[in-house]
Amino acid sequence: MAFTLATWNINSVRLRAPLVLRLLEEEAPDVLCLQECKSPVEKMPLEGFAALGYRHVVARGQRGYNGVAILSKTPIEEVAAHDYASLGHARHIAGRLENGVVVHNFYVPAGGDKPDREVNEKFGQKLDYLAAMRDAFHAERPERSILVGDLNVAPREDDVWSHKQLLRVVSHTPVEVNHFTDAQEAGGWVDVTRQDIPSGRLYSWWSYRSPDWQAADKGRRLDHVWASADIASAAHGSRVLRDVRGWEQPSDHVPVFASFDL
DNA sequence: ATGGTTGATCGTCAA
């Protein structure tokens, strides 16, 4: 069974429900993972998604911040919803599809402005969160699993518009990249997007604060699709839907897609 | 070094 999966930081699922519906109609992924829903689950506009065939949902929400959801055309069974680093935030949900594949959907803390945990508590929380992910994957190495989400780290030099200018900017600092890589390696996760698109600049986020995002193109690749090593060879066809950044009243993130022959 | 924009919520925090 082949299926296509997408991940998208929607930055308010209620405000941008029309954009979610447009993506589902135009691209029809089998599974869509959303982050930053900024809504309790009971206030997410799930009826509209169900009307398009996405009748199966696992989600965690909270008022105003965070919030993750997995929409699926086929049944999905919730298998976990971890509060890594005990932040009390709705940042993770995991479900198992009928083919046995477990989908982890993450929204890693952004980490605030200053990349120093001594003066910025949020940066410390981000590092702690990534360390907790590492520990969890070390304790139980994932198999037949896919991990997606807004991981809020752009690990490679060609994942940012200027490696040199971002070395001290949160999302691309060496300490974050090290924590990110440790979590990835602890799980034996393969970066599916870079397996399919091995070289060249690739971004999934452009700041609202940067005018003329398209021409300036000061983007970062913060949104990721990983697969456990046992199924990584089944992945193909990764795409980053850059044009979605130009939709009306857009999210600052765009969807990232991958397909799997399993 | 600073400010730039957006969203939730309703003065301010988070991103």
PDB file of C-alpha atoms (C1' of nucleotides) in Angstrom:
ATOM      1  CA  MET A   1       0.000   0.000   0.000  1.00  0.00           C
ATOM      2  CA  ALA A   2       1.389   3.364  -1.045  1.00  0.00           C
ATOM      3  CA  PHE A   3       0.526   6.490   0.819  1.00  0.00           C
ATOM      4  CA  THR A   4       1.425  10.146   0.889  1.00  0.00           C
ATOM      5  CA  LEU A   5       1.950  12.139   4.025  1.00  0.00           C
ATOM      6  CA  ALA A   6       2.335  15.862   4.639  1.00  0.00           C
ATOM      7  CA  THR A   7       3.393  18.047   7.563  1.00  0.00           C
ATOM      8  CA  TRP A   8       2.414  21.699   7.975  1.00  0.00           C
ATOM      9  CA  ASN A   9       2.769  24.257  10.759  1.00  0.00           C
ATOM     10  CA  ILE A  10      -0.579  25.971  10.237  1.00  0.00           C
ATOM     11  CA  ASN A  11      -0.221  28.798  12.826  1.00  0.00           C
ATOM     12  CA  SER A  12      -3.864  28.670  13.984  1.00  0.00           C
ATOM     13  CA  VAL A  13      -5.987  25.912  12.516  1.00  0.00           C
ATOM     14  CA  ARG A  14      -9.165  27.915  13.122  1.00  0.00           C
ATOM     15  CA  LEU A  15      -8.022  31.026  11.248  1.00  0.00           C
ATOM     16  CA  ARG A  16      -6.548  28.970   8.430  1.00  0.00           C
ATOM     17  CA  ALA A  17      -9.093  26.168   8.085  1.00  0.00           C
ATOM     18  CA  PRO A  18      -9.854  27.376   4.527  1.00  0.00           C
ATOM     19  CA  LEU A  19      -6.182  26.900   3.609  1.00  0.00           C
ATOM     20  CA  VAL A  20      -6.146  23.408   5.087  1.00  0.00           C
ATOM     21  CA  LEU A  21      -9.237  22.552   3.037  1.00  0.00           C
ATOM     22  CA  ARG A  22      -7.579  23.935  -0.094  1.00  0.00           C
ATOM     23  CA  LEU A  23      -4.478  21.798   0.481  1.00  0.00           C
ATOM     24  CA  LEU A  24      -6.562  18.688   1.121  1.00  0.00           C
ATOM     25  CA  GLU A  25      -8.575  19.294  -2.051  1.00  0.00           C
ATOM     26  CA  GLU A  26      -5.610  20.119  -4.284  1.00  0.00           C
ATOM     27  CA  GLU A  27      -3.043  17.626  -3.008  1.00  0.00           C
ATOM     28  CA  ALA A  28      -5.106  14.980  -1.191  1.00  0.00           C
ATOM     29  CA  PRO A  29      -2.396  13.497   1.033  1.00  0.00           C
ATOM     30  CA  ASP A  30      -3.516  10.361   2.847  1.00  0.00           C
ATOM     31  CA  VAL A  31      -2.261  11.818   6.120  1.00  0.00           C
ATOM     32  CA  LEU A  32      -1.815  15.471   7.129  1.00  0.00           C
ATOM     33  CA  CYS A  33       0.067  16.384  10.305  1.00  0.00           C
ATOM     34  CA  LEU A  34      -0.574  19.893  11.637  1.00  0.00           C
ATOM     35  CA  GLN A  35       1.326  21.894  14.251  1.00  0.00           C
ATOM     36  CA  GLU A  36       0.657  25.169  16.085  1.00  0.00           C
ATOM     37  CA  CYS A  37      -3.083  24.635  15.929  1.00  0.00           C
ATOM     38  CA  LYS A  38      -3.465  27.151  18.798  1.00  0.00           C
ATOM     39  CA  SER A  39      -6.766  25.614  19.821  1.00  0.00           C
ATOM     40  CA  PRO A  40      -8.283  23.104  22.185  1.00  0.00           C
ATOM     41  CA  VAL A  41      -9.181  19.916  20.303  1.00  0.00           C
ATOM     42  CA  GLU A  42     -12.921  20.560  20.783  1.00  0.00           C
ATOM     43  CA  LYS A  43     -12.629  23.883  18.956  1.00  0.00           C
ATOM     44  CA  MET A  44     -10.625  22.576  15.989  1.00  0.00           C
ATOM     45  CA  PRO A  45     -12.734  22.758  12.781  1.00  0.00           C
ATOM     46  CA  LEU A  46     -12.649  18.997  12.241  1.00  0.00           C
ATOM     47  CA  GLU A  47     -16.093  18.667  10.627  1.00  0.00           C
ATOM     48  CA  GLY A  48     -14.891  20.418   7.487  1.00  0.00           C
ATOM     49  CA  PHE A  49     -11.898  18.100   7.200  1.00  0.00           C
ATOM     50  CA  ALA A  50     -14.134  15.051   7.732  1.00  0.00           C
ATOM     51  CA  ALA A  51     -16.382  16.231   4.910  1.00  0.00           C
ATOM     52  CA  LEU A  52     -13.404  15.902   2.557  1.00  0.00           C
ATOM     53  CA  GLY A  53     -12.773  12.345   3.713  1.00  0.00           C
ATOM     54  CA  TYR A  54     -10.420  12.981   6.626  1.00  0.00           C
ATOM     55  CA  ARG A  55     -12.631  11.319   9.192  1.00  0.00           C
ATOM     56  CA  HIS A  56      -9.929   9.957  11.464  1.00  0.00           C
ATOM     57  CA  VAL A  57      -8.083  12.302  13.819  1.00  0.00           C
ATOM     58  CA  VAL A  58      -5.726  12.058  16.754  1.00  0.00           C
ATOM     59  CA  ALA A  59      -4.845  15.363  18.399  1.00  0.00           C
ATOM     60  CA  ARG A  60      -3.756  17.299  21.447  1.00  0.00           C
ATOM     61  CA  GLY A  61      -4.640  20.938  21.884  1.00  0.00           C
ATOM     62  CA  GLN A  62      -4.509  23.829  24.285  1.00  0.00           C
ATOM     63  CA  ARG A  63      -5.872  27.355  24.387  1.00  0.00           C
ATOM     64  CA  GLY A  64      -3.837  29.889  22.434  1.00  0.00           C
ATOM     65  CA  TYR A  65      -0.575  27.993  21.998  1.00  0.00           C
ATOM     66  CA  ASN A  66       0.926  24.831  20.524  1.00  0.00           C
ATOM     67  CA  GLY A  67      -1.434  22.019  19.555  1.00  0.00           C
ATOM     68  CA  VAL A  68      -0.875  19.121  17.133  1.00  0.00           C
ATOM     69  CA  ALA A  69      -3.236  17.019  15.035  1.00  0.00           C
ATOM     70  CA  ILE A  70      -3.013  14.121  12.581  1.00  0.00           C
ATOM     71  CA  LEU A  71      -5.797  13.947   9.998  1.00  0.00           C
ATOM     72  CA  SER A  72      -6.156  10.660   8.117  1.00  0.00           C
ATOM     73  CA  LYS A  73      -8.364   9.219   5.424  1.00  0.00           C
ATOM     74  CA  THR A  74      -7.939   5.762   6.946  1.00  0.00           C
ATOM     75  CA  PRO A  75      -8.274   4.717  10.585  1.00  0.00           C
ATOM     76  CA  ILE A  76      -5.552   5.836  12.953  1.00  0.00           C
ATOM     77  CA  GLU A  77      -5.180   4.687  16.534  1.00  0.00           C
ATOM     78  CA  GLU A  78      -3.601   6.969  19.104  1.00  0.00           C
ATOM     79  CA  VAL A  79      -0.524   5.326  20.597  1.00  0.00           C
ATOM     80  CA  ALA A  80       1.136   8.185  22.500  1.00  0.00           C
ATOM     81  CA  ALA A  81       0.965  11.860  23.427  1.00  0.00           C
ATOM     82  CA  HIS A  82       4.130  12.704  25.316  1.00  0.00           C
ATOM     83  CA  ASP A  83       4.890  15.850  27.278  1.00  0.00           C
ATOM     84  CA  TYR A  84       8.635  15.727  26.687  1.00  0.00           C
ATOM     85  CA  ALA A  85      10.664  17.809  29.170  1.00  0.00           C
ATOM     86  CA  SER A  86       7.460  18.171  31.228  1.00  0.00           C
ATOM     87  CA  LEU A  87       6.596  21.608  29.849  1.00  0.00           C
ATOM     88  CA  GLY A  88       2.853  21.052  30.072  1.00  0.00           C
ATOM     89  CA  HIS A  89       2.553  21.807  26.346  1.00  0.00           C
ATOM     90  CA  ALA A  90       0.603  20.019  23.588  1.00  0.00           C
ATOM     91  CA  ARG A  91       3.577  19.334  21.333  1.00  0.00           C
ATOM     92  CA  HIS A  92       3.389  15.640  20.438  1.00  0.00           C
ATOM     93  CA  ILE A  93       0.863  13.111  19.228  1.00  0.00           C
ATOM     94  CA  ALA A  94       1.467   9.701  17.712  1.00  0.00           C
ATOM     95  CA  GLY A  95      -0.880   7.320  15.932  1.00  0.00           C
ATOM     96  CA  ARG A  96      -0.688   3.940  14.234  1.00  0.00           C
ATOM     97  CA  LEU A  97      -2.097   3.477  10.734  1.00  0.00           C
ATOM     98  CA  GLU A  98      -3.744   0.268   9.525  1.00  0.00           C
ATOM     99  CA  ASN A  99      -0.510  -0.788   7.821  1.00  0.00           C
ATOM    100  CA  GLY A 100       1.186  -0.741  11.224  1.00  0.00           C
ATOM    101  CA  VAL A 101       3.193   2.417  10.566  1.00  0.00           C
ATOM    102  CA  VAL A 102       3.446   4.721  13.571  1.00  0.00           C
ATOM    103  CA  VAL A 103       3.344   8.450  12.761  1.00  0.00           C
ATOM    104  CA  HIS A 104       4.900  10.843  15.278  1.00  0.00           C
ATOM    105  CA  ASN A 105       3.880  14.490  14.938  1.00  0.00           C
ATOM    106  CA  PHE A 106       6.105  17.000  16.805  1.00  0.00           C
ATOM    107  CA  TYR A 107       6.129  20.704  17.484  1.00  0.00           C
ATOM    108  CA  VAL A 108       9.519  21.366  19.085  1.00  0.00           C
ATOM    109  CA  PRO A 109       9.783  24.587  21.157  1.00  0.00           C
ATOM    110  CA  ALA A 110      11.011  27.547  19.109  1.00  0.00           C
ATOM    111  CA  GLY A 111      13.430  28.572  21.839  1.00  0.00           C
ATOM    112  CA  GLY A 112      13.020  32.345  22.147  1.00  0.00           C
ATOM    113  CA  ASP A 113      15.454  34.957  20.887  1.00  0.00           C
ATOM    114  CA  LYS A 114      18.751  34.594  22.742  1.00  0.00           C
ATOM    115  CA  PRO A 115      20.627  31.309  22.291  1.00  0.00           C
ATOM    116  CA  ASP A 116      21.730  31.169  25.924  1.00  0.00           C
ATOM    117  CA  ARG A 117      19.870  29.150  28.532  1.00  0.00           C
ATOM    118  CA  GLU A 118      21.339  31.294  31.327  1.00  0.00           C
ATOM    119  CA  VAL A 119      19.400  34.361  30.197  1.00  0.00           C
ATOM    120  CA  ASN A 120      16.614  32.760  28.162  1.00  0.00           C
ATOM    121  CA  GLU A 121      14.601  30.006  29.818  1.00  0.00           C
ATOM    122  CA  LYS A 122      12.880  29.083  26.557  1.00  0.00           C
ATOM    123  CA  PHE A 123      16.188  28.193  24.912  1.00  0.00           C
ATOM    124  CA  GLY A 124      16.941  25.795  27.762  1.00  0.00           C
ATOM    125  CA  GLN A 125      13.492  24.259  27.364  1.00  0.00           C
ATOM    126  CA  LYS A 126      14.171  23.677  23.675  1.00  0.00           C
ATOM    127  CA  LEU A 127      17.457  21.901  24.394  1.00  0.00           C
ATOM    128  CA  ASP A 128      15.788  19.880  27.157  1.00  0.00           C
ATOM    129  CA  TYR A 129      12.977  18.902  24.805  1.00  0.00           C
ATOM    130  CA  LEU A 130      15.404  17.665  22.143  1.00  0.00           C
ATOM    131  CA  ALA A 131      17.355  15.780  24.817  1.00  0.00           C
ATOM    132  CA  ALA A 132      14.156  14.125  26.036  1.00  0.00           C
ATOM    133  CA  MET A 133      13.398  13.042  22.465  1.00  0.00           C
ATOM    134  CA  ARG A 134      16.898  11.587  22.238  1.00  0.00           C
ATOM    135  CA  ASP A 135      16.432   9.675  25.482  1.00  0.00           C
ATOM    136  CA  ALA A 136      13.047   8.307  24.430  1.00  0.00           C
ATOM    137  CA  PHE A 137      14.407   7.023  21.098  1.00  0.00           C
ATOM    138  CA  HIS A 138      17.426   5.566  22.847  1.00  0.00           C
ATOM    139  CA  ALA A 139      15.188   3.690  25.304  1.00  0.00           C
ATOM    140  CA  GLU A 140      12.928   2.370  22.548  1.00  0.00           C
ATOM    141  CA  ARG A 141      14.413   2.466  19.072  1.00  0.00           C
ATOM    142  CA  PRO A 142      11.616   3.205  16.623  1.00  0.00           C
ATOM    143  CA  GLU A 143      10.692   0.675  13.949  1.00  0.00           C
ATOM    144  CA  ARG A 144       8.294   1.039  11.043  1.00  0.00           C
ATOM    145  CA  SER A 145       7.854   4.661  12.096  1.00  0.00           C
ATOM    146  CA  ILE A 146       7.690   8.102  10.544  1.00  0.00           C
ATOM    147  CA  LEU A 147       8.472  11.293  12.454  1.00  0.00           C
ATOM    148  CA  VAL A 148       7.360  14.652  11.103  1.00  0.00           C
ATOM    149  CA  GLY A 149       6.828  18.145  12.327  1.00  0.00           C
ATOM    150  CA  ASP A 150       8.092  21.626  12.972  1.00  0.00           C
ATOM    151  CA  LEU A 151      11.333  20.712  14.692  1.00  0.00           C
ATOM    152  CA  ASN A 152      12.423  24.374  14.775  1.00  0.00           C
ATOM    153  CA  VAL A 153      15.999  23.496  13.808  1.00  0.00           C
ATOM    154  CA  ALA A 154      17.581  23.986  10.373  1.00  0.00           C
ATOM    155  CA  PRO A 155      20.504  21.563  10.632  1.00  0.00           C
ATOM    156  CA  ARG A 156      22.473  21.961   7.396  1.00  0.00           C
ATOM    157  CA  GLU A 157      24.273  24.885   5.814  1.00  0.00           C
ATOM    158  CA  ASP A 158      21.946  24.652   2.813  1.00  0.00           C
ATOM    159  CA  ASP A 159      18.897  24.602   5.092  1.00  0.00           C
ATOM    160  CA  VAL A 160      19.329  28.343   5.749  1.00  0.00           C
ATOM    161  CA  TRP A 161      19.777  31.405   3.559  1.00  0.00           C
ATOM    162  CA  SER A 162      23.121  32.246   5.186  1.00  0.00           C
ATOM    163  CA  HIS A 163      24.959  29.737   7.331  1.00  0.00           C
ATOM    164  CA  LYS A 164      27.459  32.311   8.544  1.00  0.00           C
ATOM    165  CA  GLN A 165      24.851  34.935   9.434  1.00  0.00           C
ATOM    166  CA  LEU A 166      22.678  32.439  11.297  1.00  0.00           C
ATOM    167  CA  LEU A 167      25.317  30.671  13.388  1.00  0.00           C
ATOM    168  CA  ARG A 168      24.232  32.695  16.425  1.00  0.00           C
ATOM    169  CA  VAL A 169      20.547  32.824  15.518  1.00  0.00           C
ATOM    170  CA  VAL A 170      18.189  30.429  17.318  1.00  0.00           C
ATOM    171  CA  SER A 171      17.316  27.503  14.998  1.00  0.00           C
ATOM    172  CA  HIS A 172      20.798  27.147  13.501  1.00  0.00           C
ATOM    173  CA  THR A 173      23.237  27.388  16.430  1.00  0.00           C
ATOM    174  CA  PRO A 174      25.745  24.534  16.779  1.00  0.00           C
ATOM    175  CA  VAL A 175      24.377  23.504  20.187  1.00  0.00           C
ATOM    176  CA  GLU A 176      20.871  23.140  18.785  1.00  0.00           C
ATOM    177  CA  VAL A 177      22.079  21.280  15.723  1.00  0.00           C
ATOM    178  CA  ASN A 178      24.033  18.921  17.997  1.00  0.00           C
ATOM    179  CA  HIS A 179      20.952  18.222  20.126  1.00  0.00           C
ATOM    180  CA  PHE A 180      18.890  17.737  16.965  1.00  0.00           C
ATOM    181  CA  THR A 181      21.433  15.323  15.476  1.00  0.00           C
ATOM    182  CA  ASP A 182      21.684  13.413  18.751  1.00  0.00           C
ATOM    183  CA  ALA A 183      17.912  12.870  18.766  1.00  0.00           C
ATOM    184  CA  GLN A 184      17.988  11.796  15.120  1.00  0.00           C
ATOM    185  CA  GLU A 185      20.863   9.372  15.604  1.00  0.00           C
ATOM    186  CA  ALA A 186      19.435   7.911  18.828  1.00  0.00           C
ATOM    187  CA  GLY A 187      16.400   6.784  16.838  1.00  0.00           C
ATOM    188  CA  GLY A 188      18.293   5.774  13.728  1.00  0.00           C
ATOM    189  CA  TRP A 189      16.055   8.232  11.858  1.00  0.00           C
ATOM    190  CA  VAL A 190      16.705   8.964   8.185  1.00  0.00           C
ATOM    191  CA  ASP A 191      16.055  12.485   6.872  1.00  0.00           C
ATOM    192  CA  VAL A 192      13.645  11.549   4.079  1.00  0.00           C
ATOM    193  CA  THR A 193      13.513  15.029   2.560  1.00  0.00           C
ATOM    194  CA  ARG A 194      17.275  15.123   2.103  1.00  0.00           C
ATOM    195  CA  GLN A 195      17.346  11.501   0.965  1.00  0.00           C
ATOM    196  CA  ASP A 196      15.106  12.580  -1.923  1.00  0.00           C
ATOM    197  CA  ILE A 197      16.542  16.081  -2.434  1.00  0.00           C
ATOM    198  CA  PRO A 198      20.185  15.636  -1.393  1.00  0.00           C
ATOM    199  CA  SER A 199      21.626  18.994  -2.348  1.00  0.00           C
ATOM    200  CA  GLY A 200      20.689  22.602  -2.814  1.00  0.00           C
ATOM    201  CA  ARG A 201      19.012  25.218  -0.693  1.00  0.00           C
ATOM    202  CA  LEU A 202      15.683  24.101   0.690  1.00  0.00           C
ATOM    203  CA  TYR A 203      13.417  26.119   2.989  1.00  0.00           C
ATOM    204  CA  SER A 204      10.031  25.495   4.599  1.00  0.00           C
ATOM    205  CA  TRP A 205       9.666  28.753   6.564  1.00  0.00           C
ATOM    206  CA  TRP A 206       9.971  32.454   5.789  1.00  0.00           C
ATOM    207  CA  SER A 207       9.488  35.005   8.588  1.00  0.00           C
ATOM    208  CA  TYR A 208       6.467  37.302   8.526  1.00  0.00           C
ATOM    209  CA  ARG A 209       8.890  40.063   9.454  1.00  0.00           C
ATOM    210  CA  SER A 210      10.852  39.805   6.251  1.00  0.00           C
ATOM    211  CA  PRO A 211       9.121  41.937   3.606  1.00  0.00           C
ATOM    212  CA  ASP A 212       9.054  40.539   0.096  1.00  0.00           C
ATOM    213  CA  TRP A 213       9.790  37.011   1.300  1.00  0.00           C
ATOM    214  CA  GLN A 214       9.890  35.681  -2.242  1.00  0.00           C
ATOM    215  CA  ALA A 215      12.593  37.985  -3.591  1.00  0.00           C
ATOM    216  CA  ALA A 216      14.641  38.158  -0.388  1.00  0.00           C
ATOM    217  CA  ASP A 217      14.229  34.388   0.109  1.00  0.00           C
ATOM    218  CA  LYS A 218      15.659  34.449   3.621  1.00  0.00           C
ATOM    219  CA  GLY A 219      14.194  31.079   4.515  1.00  0.00           C
ATOM    220  CA  ARG A 220      15.038  28.163   6.765  1.00  0.00           C
ATOM    221  CA  ARG A 221      14.174  24.432   6.643  1.00  0.00           C
ATOM    222  CA  LEU A 222      12.492  23.944  10.009  1.00  0.00           C
ATOM    223  CA  ASP A 223       9.921  21.303   9.001  1.00  0.00           C
ATOM    224  CA  HIS A 224      11.086  17.730   8.609  1.00  0.00           C
ATOM    225  CA  VAL A 225      10.097  14.223   7.557  1.00  0.00           C
ATOM    226  CA  TRP A 226      12.091  11.369   9.046  1.00  0.00           C
ATOM    227  CA  ALA A 227      11.672   7.610   8.677  1.00  0.00           C
ATOM    228  CA  SER A 228      13.047   4.773  10.775  1.00  0.00           C
ATOM    229  CA  ALA A 229      15.881   3.021   8.965  1.00  0.00           C
ATOM    230  CA  ASP A 230      13.823  -0.147   8.306  1.00  0.00           C
ATOM    231  CA  ILE A 231      11.360   1.709   6.058  1.00  0.00           C
ATOM    232  CA  ALA A 232      13.494   4.582   4.778  1.00  0.00           C
ATOM    233  CA  SER A 233      14.058   2.884   1.418  1.00  0.00           C
ATOM    234  CA  ALA A 234      10.293   2.921   0.856  1.00  0.00           C
ATOM    235  CA  ALA A 235      10.241   6.715   0.887  1.00  0.00           C
ATOM    236  CA  HIS A 236      10.232   8.750  -2.295  1.00  0.00           C
ATOM    237  CA  GLY A 237       8.828  11.827  -3.973  1.00  0.00           C
ATOM    238  CA  SER A 238       9.523  14.435  -1.307  1.00  0.00           C
ATOM    239  CA  ARG A 239       8.256  17.929  -2.092  1.00  0.00           C
ATOM    240  CA  VAL A 240       8.258  21.284  -0.325  1.00  0.00           C
ATOM    241  CA  LEU A 241       5.254  23.334  -1.430  1.00  0.00           C
ATOM    242  CA  ARG A 242       6.918  26.746  -1.574  1.00  0.00           C
ATOM    243  CA  ASP A 243       3.996  28.326  -3.439  1.00  0.00           C
ATOM    244  CA  VAL A 244       1.763  27.893  -0.399  1.00  0.00           C
ATOM    245  CA  ARG A 245       3.689  30.731   1.289  1.00  0.00           C
ATOM    246  CA  GLY A 246       2.063  32.983  -1.310  1.00  0.00           C
ATOM    247  CA  TRP A 247      -1.522  31.915  -0.595  1.00  0.00           C
ATOM    248  CA  GLU A 248      -3.867  34.506   0.887  1.00  0.00           C
ATOM    249  CA  GLN A 249      -3.232  35.120   4.603  1.00  0.00           C
ATOM    250  CA  PRO A 250      -0.618  32.361   4.709  1.00  0.00           C
ATOM    251  CA  SER A 251       1.106  30.519   7.490  1.00  0.00           C
ATOM    252  CA  ASP A 252       4.794  31.388   7.761  1.00  0.00           C
ATOM    253  CA  HIS A 253       5.490  27.659   7.141  1.00  0.00           C
ATOM    254  CA  VAL A 254       4.715  25.622   4.008  1.00  0.00           C
ATOM    255  CA  PRO A 255       3.754  21.937   3.751  1.00  0.00           C
ATOM    256  CA  VAL A 256       6.392  19.254   3.265  1.00  0.00           C
ATOM    257  CA  PHE A 257       5.314  16.036   1.523  1.00  0.00           C
ATOM    258  CA  ALA A 258       6.704  12.523   1.215  1.00  0.00           C
ATOM    259  CA  SER A 259       5.334   9.254  -0.186  1.00  0.00           C
ATOM    260  CA  PHE A 260       5.942   5.702   1.037  1.00  0.00           C
ATOM    261  CA  ASP A 261       5.530   2.365  -0.738  1.00  0.00           C
ATOM    262  CA  LEU A 262       4.743   0.040   2.133  1.00  0.00           C
TER     263      LEU A 262
ATOM    264  C1'  DA B   1      22.152  46.438  18.080  1.00  0.00           C
ATOM    265  C1'  DT B   2      17.482  46.858  16.560  1.00  0.00           C
ATOM    266  C1'  DG B   3      13.168  46.249  14.370  1.00  0.00           C
ATOM    267  C1'  DG B   4      10.597  44.165  11.384  1.00  0.00           C
ATOM    268  C1'  DT B   5       4.939  40.969  11.244  1.00  0.00           C
ATOM    269  C1'  DT B   6       1.387  37.889  12.765  1.00  0.00           C
ATOM    270  C1'  DG B   7      -1.946  35.365  16.049  1.00  0.00           C
ATOM    271  C1'  DA B   8      -4.490  34.684  20.378  1.00  0.00           C
ATOM    272  C1'  DT B   9      -6.587  37.438  23.225  1.00  0.00           C
ATOM    273  C1'  DC B  10      -7.756  41.773  25.012  1.00  0.00           C
ATOM    274  C1'  DG B  11      -2.235  43.979  27.541  1.00  0.00           C
ATOM    275  C1'  DT B  12       1.090  41.121  26.309  1.00  0.00           C
ATOM    276  C1'  DC B  13       3.349  37.034  25.193  1.00  0.00           C
ATOM    277  C1'  DA B  14       5.000  33.840  21.673  1.00  0.00           C
ATOM    278  C1'  DA B  15       6.859  33.036  17.371  1.00  0.00           C
TER     279       DA B  15
END
